[in-house]
XYZ file of C-alpha atoms in Angstrom:
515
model
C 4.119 11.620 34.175
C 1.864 10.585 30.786
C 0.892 6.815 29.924
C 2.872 8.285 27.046
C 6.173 9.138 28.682
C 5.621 5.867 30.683
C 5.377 3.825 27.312
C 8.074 5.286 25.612
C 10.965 4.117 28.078
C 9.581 0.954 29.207
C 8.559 -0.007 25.391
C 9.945 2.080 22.513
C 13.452 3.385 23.854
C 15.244 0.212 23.421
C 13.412 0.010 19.666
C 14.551 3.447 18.766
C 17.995 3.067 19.074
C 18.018 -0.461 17.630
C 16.482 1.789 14.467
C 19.651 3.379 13.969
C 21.179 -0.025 12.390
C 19.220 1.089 9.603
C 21.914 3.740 9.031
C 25.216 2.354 7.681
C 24.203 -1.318 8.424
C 21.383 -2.066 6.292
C 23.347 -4.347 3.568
C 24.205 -6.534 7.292
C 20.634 -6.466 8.645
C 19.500 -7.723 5.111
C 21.766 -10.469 4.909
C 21.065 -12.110 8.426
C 17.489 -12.101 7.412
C 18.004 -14.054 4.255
C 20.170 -16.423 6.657
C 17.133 -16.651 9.334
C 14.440 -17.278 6.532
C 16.288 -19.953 4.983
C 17.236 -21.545 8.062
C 14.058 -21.697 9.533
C 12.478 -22.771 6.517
C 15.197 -25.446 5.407
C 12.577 -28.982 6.671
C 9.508 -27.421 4.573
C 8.664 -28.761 1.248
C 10.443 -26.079 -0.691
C 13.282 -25.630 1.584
C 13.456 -29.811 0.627
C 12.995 -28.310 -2.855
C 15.949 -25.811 -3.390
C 18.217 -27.467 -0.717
C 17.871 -24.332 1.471
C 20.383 -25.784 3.672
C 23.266 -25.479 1.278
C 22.010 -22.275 0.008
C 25.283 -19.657 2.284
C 24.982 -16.842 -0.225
C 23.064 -14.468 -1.998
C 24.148 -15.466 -5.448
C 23.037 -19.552 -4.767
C 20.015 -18.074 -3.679
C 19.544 -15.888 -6.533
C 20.030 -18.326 -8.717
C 18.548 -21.685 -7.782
C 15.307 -20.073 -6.713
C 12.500 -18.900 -9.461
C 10.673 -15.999 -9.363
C 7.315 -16.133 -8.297
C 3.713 -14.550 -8.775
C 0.658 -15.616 -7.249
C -0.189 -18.037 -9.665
C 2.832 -19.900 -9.605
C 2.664 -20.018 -6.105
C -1.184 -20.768 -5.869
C -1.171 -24.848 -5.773
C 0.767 -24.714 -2.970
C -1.241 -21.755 -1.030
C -4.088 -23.789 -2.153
C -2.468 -27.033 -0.131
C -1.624 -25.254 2.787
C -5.059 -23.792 2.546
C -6.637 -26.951 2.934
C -4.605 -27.515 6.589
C -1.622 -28.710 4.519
C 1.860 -28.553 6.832
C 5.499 -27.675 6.083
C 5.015 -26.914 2.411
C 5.843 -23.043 2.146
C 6.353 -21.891 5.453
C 7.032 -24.434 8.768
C 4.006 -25.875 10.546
C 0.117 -24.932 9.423
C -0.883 -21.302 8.225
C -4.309 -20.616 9.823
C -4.385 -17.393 8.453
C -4.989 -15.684 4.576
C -5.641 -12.052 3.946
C -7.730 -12.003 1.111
C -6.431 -9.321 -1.890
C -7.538 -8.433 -5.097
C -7.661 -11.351 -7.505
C -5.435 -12.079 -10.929
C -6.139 -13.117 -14.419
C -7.451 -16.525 -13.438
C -9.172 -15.833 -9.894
C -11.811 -13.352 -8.384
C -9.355 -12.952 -5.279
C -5.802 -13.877 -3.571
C -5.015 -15.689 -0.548
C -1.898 -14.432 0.895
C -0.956 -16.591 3.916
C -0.532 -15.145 7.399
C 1.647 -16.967 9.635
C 2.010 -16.282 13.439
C 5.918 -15.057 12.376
C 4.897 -12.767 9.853
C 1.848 -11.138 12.280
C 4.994 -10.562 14.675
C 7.727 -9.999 12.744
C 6.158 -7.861 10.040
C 2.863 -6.598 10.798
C 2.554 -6.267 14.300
C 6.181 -4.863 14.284
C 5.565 -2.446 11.540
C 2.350 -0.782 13.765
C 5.068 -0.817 16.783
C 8.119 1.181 14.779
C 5.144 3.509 13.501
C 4.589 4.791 16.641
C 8.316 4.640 17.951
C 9.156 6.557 14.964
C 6.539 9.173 15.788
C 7.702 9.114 19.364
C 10.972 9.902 18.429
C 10.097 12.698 16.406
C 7.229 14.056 18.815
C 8.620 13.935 22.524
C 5.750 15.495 24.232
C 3.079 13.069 22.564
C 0.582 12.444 24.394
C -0.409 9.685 22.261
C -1.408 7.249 24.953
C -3.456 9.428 26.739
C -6.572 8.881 24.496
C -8.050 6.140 22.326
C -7.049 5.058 18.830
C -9.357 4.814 16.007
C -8.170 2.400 13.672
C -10.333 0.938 11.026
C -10.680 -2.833 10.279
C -11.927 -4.609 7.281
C -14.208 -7.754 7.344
C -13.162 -11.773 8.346
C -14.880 -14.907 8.045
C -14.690 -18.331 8.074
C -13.694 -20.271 4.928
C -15.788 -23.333 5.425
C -14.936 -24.606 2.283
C -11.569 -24.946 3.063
C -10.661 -26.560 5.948
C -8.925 -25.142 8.831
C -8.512 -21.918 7.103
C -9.404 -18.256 8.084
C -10.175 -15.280 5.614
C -10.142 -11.660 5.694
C -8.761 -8.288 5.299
C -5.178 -7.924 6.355
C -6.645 -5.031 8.533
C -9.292 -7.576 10.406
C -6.658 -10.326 11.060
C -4.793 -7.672 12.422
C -7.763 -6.613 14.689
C -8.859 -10.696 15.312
C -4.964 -11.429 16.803
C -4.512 -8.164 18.500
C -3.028 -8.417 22.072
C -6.142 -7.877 24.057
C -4.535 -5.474 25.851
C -4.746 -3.071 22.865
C -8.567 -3.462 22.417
C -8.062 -1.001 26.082
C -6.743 1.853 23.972
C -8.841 1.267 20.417
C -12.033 2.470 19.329
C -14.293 1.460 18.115
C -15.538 -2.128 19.521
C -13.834 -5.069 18.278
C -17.318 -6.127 16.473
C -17.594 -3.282 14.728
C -14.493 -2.765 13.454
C -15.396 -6.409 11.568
C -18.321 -5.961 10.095
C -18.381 -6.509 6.378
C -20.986 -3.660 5.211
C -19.073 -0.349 5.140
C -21.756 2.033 5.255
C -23.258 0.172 8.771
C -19.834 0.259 9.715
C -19.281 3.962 9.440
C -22.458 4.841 11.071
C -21.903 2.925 14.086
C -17.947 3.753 13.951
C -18.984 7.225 14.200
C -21.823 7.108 17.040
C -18.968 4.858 19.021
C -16.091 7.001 18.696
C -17.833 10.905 19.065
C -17.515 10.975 22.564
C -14.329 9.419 23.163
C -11.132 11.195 23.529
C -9.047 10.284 20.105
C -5.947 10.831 19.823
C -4.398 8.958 17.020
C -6.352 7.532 13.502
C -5.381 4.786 11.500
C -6.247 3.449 7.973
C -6.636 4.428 4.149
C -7.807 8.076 3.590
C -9.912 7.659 1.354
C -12.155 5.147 4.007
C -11.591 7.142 6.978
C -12.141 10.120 5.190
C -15.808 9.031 4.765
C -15.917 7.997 8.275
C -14.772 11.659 9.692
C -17.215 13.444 7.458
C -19.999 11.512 9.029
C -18.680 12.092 12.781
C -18.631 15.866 11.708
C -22.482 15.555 10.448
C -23.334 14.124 13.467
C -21.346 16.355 15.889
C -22.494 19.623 14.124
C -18.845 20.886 14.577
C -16.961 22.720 11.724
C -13.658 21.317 12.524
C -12.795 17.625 13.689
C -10.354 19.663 16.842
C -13.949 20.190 17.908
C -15.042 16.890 18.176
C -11.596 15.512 19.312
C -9.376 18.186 20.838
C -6.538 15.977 21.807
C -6.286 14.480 17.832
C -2.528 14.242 17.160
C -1.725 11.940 14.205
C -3.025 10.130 11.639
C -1.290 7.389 10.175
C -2.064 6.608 6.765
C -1.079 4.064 3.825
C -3.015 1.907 1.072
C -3.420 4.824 -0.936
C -1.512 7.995 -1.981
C -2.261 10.661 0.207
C -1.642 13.423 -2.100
C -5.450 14.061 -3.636
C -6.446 13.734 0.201
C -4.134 16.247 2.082
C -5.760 19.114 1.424
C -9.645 18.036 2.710
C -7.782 16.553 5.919
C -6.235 20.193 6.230
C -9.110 21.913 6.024
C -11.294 18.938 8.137
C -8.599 19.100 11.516
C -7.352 22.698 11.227
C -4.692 22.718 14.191
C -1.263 23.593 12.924
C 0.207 20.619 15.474
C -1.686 17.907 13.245
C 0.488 15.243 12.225
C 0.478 12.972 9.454
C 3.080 9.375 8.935
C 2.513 7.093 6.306
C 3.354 3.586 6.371
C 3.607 1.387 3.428
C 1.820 -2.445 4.802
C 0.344 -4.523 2.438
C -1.818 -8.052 2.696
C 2.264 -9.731 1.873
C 4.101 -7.812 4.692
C 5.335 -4.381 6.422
C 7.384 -2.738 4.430
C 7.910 1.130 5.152
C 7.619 4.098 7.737
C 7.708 7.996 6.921
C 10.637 8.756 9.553
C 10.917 12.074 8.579
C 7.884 14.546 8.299
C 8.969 16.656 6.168
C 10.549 14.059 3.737
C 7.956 11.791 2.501
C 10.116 9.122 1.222
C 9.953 6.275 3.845
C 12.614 4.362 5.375
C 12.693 0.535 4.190
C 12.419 -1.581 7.449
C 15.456 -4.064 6.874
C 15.176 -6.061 10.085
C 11.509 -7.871 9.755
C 11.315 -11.070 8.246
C 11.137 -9.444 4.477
C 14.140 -10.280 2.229
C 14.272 -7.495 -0.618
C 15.258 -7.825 -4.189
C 14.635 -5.226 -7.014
C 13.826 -5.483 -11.117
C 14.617 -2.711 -12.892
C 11.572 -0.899 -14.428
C 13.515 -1.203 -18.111
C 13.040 -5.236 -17.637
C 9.318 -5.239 -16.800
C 8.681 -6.680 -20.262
C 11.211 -9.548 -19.927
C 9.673 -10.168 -16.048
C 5.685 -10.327 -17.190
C 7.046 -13.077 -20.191
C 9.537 -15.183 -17.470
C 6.242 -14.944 -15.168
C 3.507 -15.773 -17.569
C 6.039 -18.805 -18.755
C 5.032 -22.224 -17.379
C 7.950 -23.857 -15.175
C 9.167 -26.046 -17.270
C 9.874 -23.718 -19.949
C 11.282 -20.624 -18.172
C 12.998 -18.313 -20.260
C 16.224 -16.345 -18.999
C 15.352 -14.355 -15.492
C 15.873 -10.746 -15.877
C 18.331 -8.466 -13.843
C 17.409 -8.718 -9.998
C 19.561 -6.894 -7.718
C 19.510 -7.410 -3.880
C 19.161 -3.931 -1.790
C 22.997 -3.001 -1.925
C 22.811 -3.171 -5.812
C 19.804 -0.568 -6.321
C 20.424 2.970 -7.171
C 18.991 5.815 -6.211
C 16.017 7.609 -8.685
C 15.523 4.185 -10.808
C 12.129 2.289 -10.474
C 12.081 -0.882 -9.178
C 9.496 -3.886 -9.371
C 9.997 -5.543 -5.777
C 10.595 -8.808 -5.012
C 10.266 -10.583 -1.365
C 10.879 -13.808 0.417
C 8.902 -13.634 3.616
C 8.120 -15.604 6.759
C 4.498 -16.115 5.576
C 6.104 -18.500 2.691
C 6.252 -16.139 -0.144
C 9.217 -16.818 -1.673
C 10.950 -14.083 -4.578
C 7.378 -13.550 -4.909
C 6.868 -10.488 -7.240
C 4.364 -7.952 -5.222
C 3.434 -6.059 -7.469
C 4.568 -2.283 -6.210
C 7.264 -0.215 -8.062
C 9.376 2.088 -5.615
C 12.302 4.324 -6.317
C 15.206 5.108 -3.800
C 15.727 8.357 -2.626
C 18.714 7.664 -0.641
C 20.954 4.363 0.184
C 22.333 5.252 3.248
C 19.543 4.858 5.220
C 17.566 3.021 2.694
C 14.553 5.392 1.879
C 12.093 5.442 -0.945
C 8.846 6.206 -2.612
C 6.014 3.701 -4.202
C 6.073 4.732 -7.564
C 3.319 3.006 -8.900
C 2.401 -0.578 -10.057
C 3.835 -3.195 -11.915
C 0.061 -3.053 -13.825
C -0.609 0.540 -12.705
C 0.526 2.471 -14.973
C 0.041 3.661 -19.063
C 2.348 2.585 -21.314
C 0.169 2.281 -24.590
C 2.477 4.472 -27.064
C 5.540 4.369 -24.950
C 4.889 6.928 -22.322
C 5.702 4.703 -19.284
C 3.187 7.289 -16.980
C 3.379 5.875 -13.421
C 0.996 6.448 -10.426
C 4.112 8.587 -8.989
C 4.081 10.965 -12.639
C 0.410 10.751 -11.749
C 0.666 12.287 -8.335
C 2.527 15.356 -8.541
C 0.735 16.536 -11.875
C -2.525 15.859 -10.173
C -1.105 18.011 -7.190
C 0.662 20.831 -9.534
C -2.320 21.272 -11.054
C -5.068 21.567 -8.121
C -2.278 24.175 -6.334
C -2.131 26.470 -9.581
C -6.140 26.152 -9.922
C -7.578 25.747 -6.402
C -9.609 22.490 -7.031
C -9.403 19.455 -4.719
C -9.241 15.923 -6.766
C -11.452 13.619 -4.604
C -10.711 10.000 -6.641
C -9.878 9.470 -10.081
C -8.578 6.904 -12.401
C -7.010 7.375 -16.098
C -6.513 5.258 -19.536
C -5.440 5.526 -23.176
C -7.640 5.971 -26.176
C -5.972 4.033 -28.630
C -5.014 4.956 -31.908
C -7.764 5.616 -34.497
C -8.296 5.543 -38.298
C -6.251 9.020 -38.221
C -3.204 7.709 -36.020
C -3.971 10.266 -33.340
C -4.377 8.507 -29.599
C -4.804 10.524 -26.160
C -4.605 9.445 -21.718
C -8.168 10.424 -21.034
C -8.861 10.674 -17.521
C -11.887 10.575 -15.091
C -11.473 12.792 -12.173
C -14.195 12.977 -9.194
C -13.664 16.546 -7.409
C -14.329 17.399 -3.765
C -13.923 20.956 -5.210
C -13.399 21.598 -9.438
C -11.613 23.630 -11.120
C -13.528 27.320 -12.870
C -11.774 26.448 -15.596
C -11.204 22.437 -16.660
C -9.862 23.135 -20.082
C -7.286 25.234 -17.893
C -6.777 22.860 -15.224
C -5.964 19.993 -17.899
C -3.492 21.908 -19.614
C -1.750 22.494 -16.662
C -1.884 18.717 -15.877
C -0.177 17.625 -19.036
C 2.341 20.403 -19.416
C 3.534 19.169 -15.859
C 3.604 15.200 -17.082
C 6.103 16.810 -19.966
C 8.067 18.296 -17.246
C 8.320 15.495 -15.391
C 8.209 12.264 -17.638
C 10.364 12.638 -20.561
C 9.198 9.537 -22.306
C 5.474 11.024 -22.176
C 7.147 14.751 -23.413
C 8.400 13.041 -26.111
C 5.302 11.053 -27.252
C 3.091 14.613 -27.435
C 5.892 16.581 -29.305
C 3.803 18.712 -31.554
C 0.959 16.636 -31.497
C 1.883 14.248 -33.604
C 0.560 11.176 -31.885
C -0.304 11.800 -28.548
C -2.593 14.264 -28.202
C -3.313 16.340 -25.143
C -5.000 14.514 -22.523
C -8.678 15.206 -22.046
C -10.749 15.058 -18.627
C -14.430 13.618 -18.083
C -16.043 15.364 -14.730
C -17.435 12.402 -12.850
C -20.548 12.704 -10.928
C -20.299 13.075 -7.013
C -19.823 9.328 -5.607
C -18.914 7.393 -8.521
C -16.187 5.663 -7.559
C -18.004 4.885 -4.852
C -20.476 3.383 -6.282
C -18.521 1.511 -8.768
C -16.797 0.209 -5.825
C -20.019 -1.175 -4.299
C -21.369 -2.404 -7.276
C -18.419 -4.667 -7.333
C -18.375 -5.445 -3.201
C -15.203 -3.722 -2.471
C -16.237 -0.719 -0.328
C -13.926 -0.345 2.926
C -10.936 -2.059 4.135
C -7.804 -1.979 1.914
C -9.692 -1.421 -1.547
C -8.753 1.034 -3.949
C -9.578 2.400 -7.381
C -7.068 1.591 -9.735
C -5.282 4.927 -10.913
C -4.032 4.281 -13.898
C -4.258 1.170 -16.254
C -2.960 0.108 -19.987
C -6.540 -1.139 -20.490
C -10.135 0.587 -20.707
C -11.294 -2.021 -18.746
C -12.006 -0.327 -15.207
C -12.753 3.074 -17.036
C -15.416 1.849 -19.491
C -17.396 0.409 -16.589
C -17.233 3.758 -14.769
C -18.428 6.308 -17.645
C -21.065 3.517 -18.229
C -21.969 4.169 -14.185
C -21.452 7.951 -14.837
């Protein structure tokens, strides 16, 4: 008998069948965990606040509570931040995974409490593999190590009693220390803050070990395989690790990545699950591999709630409004009011004190019953200069439609508008990176934007003929651009990204000026 087989009915069997809630129960399994939250947060200073103890319902809830962004929540992260107790969450946050910054700030601090390591990240990792399990009996999972990559931590000595870092490296830093038995590569590796160190010595730690399972962003362990193949002299990664199985993947699309991993590990029993965890919480698992919507985990300590796409406008104005002069919310629905194919800005209330805090993501349902869904984009990630409305998702599959009709292989890219000049004519323009380009690019950009008008109506309508929006137009970047834009900037490794598409030229100037 395997470690595996071992594992899976001492550890995951009970798990798997408490999964199947999810199906037909999820409006219940929601509703305790808006009851548990409040509960346990009712003595803190905004449970004090908003009188969580009266708070029964949904609706109270709903409605006494405001919604939140960072920056309204950001005096009181700040407080806790500085050893403050009871003020979001109940007792001290030591914990704050460090994201990309807003308006105001170079970077967030997202608190990490010791419920919201268990109850949503640490839980999420667990269901991953359960839900692999379940869907790959003869794993053999166990039987090898587990490459998982980690991001950098340190010590915030200017704030007292506080800790710093990638989600990924608190992760790593709390770990049971049992798992460090059945990870690669060493603990201080995995938290060293200079990527390209870190890759080298990931790779000359992990070539010799028996891997059977890889964790992180493509994009970053991408990089890290190619240089474990360079130093292996192999062709294919099966070489190098014949016992590979699965790679589980989020923080990024997969899409422009698929193809180099398929031609990388060649075996036709390669796996691939992607999981949707951010710095806030867990929020997602692939649980079927040949669907890639993922199933919304509804029993963490994540309360959902959903603004339609069609009210962005009227959430960026309540947000950006100071407290005290709040205009009218928009329409927020809790899980058993979304439908399926609408977008959705999401809202959470977690155990880490984030409270109808608005994350960011857009997602669209795919089905209700279980609750499964895609991330459609951004709440800022997306191109809506002449009433378009492109998202990341619109993004994807022309991106994919076009490097399957011309062969090429989209490495990184990122897109913007070119605004309207003196002759009322305005264009996307976009600035693609390929691991392989196209013969033709004039070709492989018409094929791009006919597929946008196939699949975004709005952006169909806004080239009719022409007459505005013109066809988009491509700029080849050079190889390792967006690399080095990223390292120009300090944001190589861990969970940073390029931004795919934005309303501004902001990102995009800085990169032709690199290019």
């Amino acid at each position: 008998m395997s470690i595996t087989s071992i594992a899976q009915k001492l550890y995951f069997a009970r798990r798997q069948n408490e999964l199947q809630k999810h199906i037909n129960h999820g409006a219940d399994l929601q509703q305790k965990v808006l009851e548990s939250l409040l509960c346990r947060a009712d003595d803190t200073e905004i449970g004090r606040r908003y009188a969580f103890s009266s708070i029964h319902k949904y609706e109270t809830f709903a409605q006494d509570l405001p919604l939140n962004d960072y920056e309204s929540l950001k005096q009181d992260i700040d407080r806790m931040r500085r050893g403050g107790e009871d003020i979001l969450w109940r007792g001290k946050v030591r914990w704050y995974a460090k994201s990309s910054g807003t308006t105001n700030d170079k970077s967030k601090f997202i608190p990490v409490s010791k419920e919201g390591l268990q109850q949503m990240h640490y839980a999420g990792g667990r269901d991953s593999v359960a839900i692999y399990l379940m869907n790959n009996p003869n794993s053999r999972i166990f039987d090898g190590r587990a490459l998982i990559l980690g991001g950098s931590h340190q010590a915030n000595y200017n704030v007292e009693g506080s800790l710093v870092g990638d989600l990924s490296a608190i992760l790593i830093e709390n770990i049971n220390p049992l798992a460090n038995m059945v990870r690669v590569p060493k603990k201080q590796t995995a938290l060293l803050s200079d990527f390209e160190v870190k890759r080298e010595r990931i790779a000359m730690e992990t070539l010799n070990k028996n891997v059977t399972n890889i964790s992180g962003v493509p994009s970053w362990m991408l990089s890290v395989l190619l240089r474990v193949m360079e130093l292996s002299g192999k062709q294919h990664l099966e070489e190098v690790w014949p016992n590979l199985e699965v790679f589980f993947h989020g923080g990024i699309a997969f899409t422009p990545y698929r193809k180099q991993y398929e031609q990388l590990i060649t075996k036709s029993d390669m796996h691939y699950e992607e999981t949707y965890n951010a710095s806030e919480g867990f929020f997602g698992i692939q649980s079927d591999p040949n669907d890639k919507s993922m199933l919304l985990m509804l029993d963490y300590d994540v309360f959902y709630e959903f603004v339609p796409m069609s009210e962005l406008d009227k959430l960026n104005a309540y947000l950006a409004a100071p407290m005290s002069a709040k205009p009218e919310k928009p329409t927020v629905v809790p899980l058993w009011g979304v439908e399926v194919g609408k977008n959705y800005a999401m809202v959470i209330s977690t155990s880490c004190g984030l409270w109808r805090y608005v994350i960011g993501d857009t997602v669209q349902f795919t089905s209700t019953n279980p609750y499964k869904f895609i991330i459609s984009g951004r709440t800022k990630h997306f191109i809506n200069a002449f009433g378009e409305e492109l998202i990341v998702d619109n993004a994807e599959q022309g991106l994919a439609h076009a490097c399957l009709e011309t062969g090429a292989e989209v490495l990184e890219y990122t897109a913007a508008p070119v605004f309207m000049g003196d002759d009322g004519k305005c264009r996307h323009q976009w600035l693609i990176e390929f691991a392989r380009e196209p013969e033709d690019l004039d070709r492989f950009a018409r094929i791009l934007d006919d597929k946008l008008q196939e699949i975004n109506s709005d952006y169909e309508a806004k080239r009719f003929k022409d007459i505005t929006l013109q066809p988009l137009e491509i700029i080849k970047a050079r190889q390792g651009l967006f690399h080095s834009w990223l390292k120009q900037r300090g944001k190589l490794g861990g969970q940073h990204k390029v931004p795919r598409l934005s309303n501004t030229r902001e990102h995009i100037e800085q990169l032709l000026k690199l290019n």
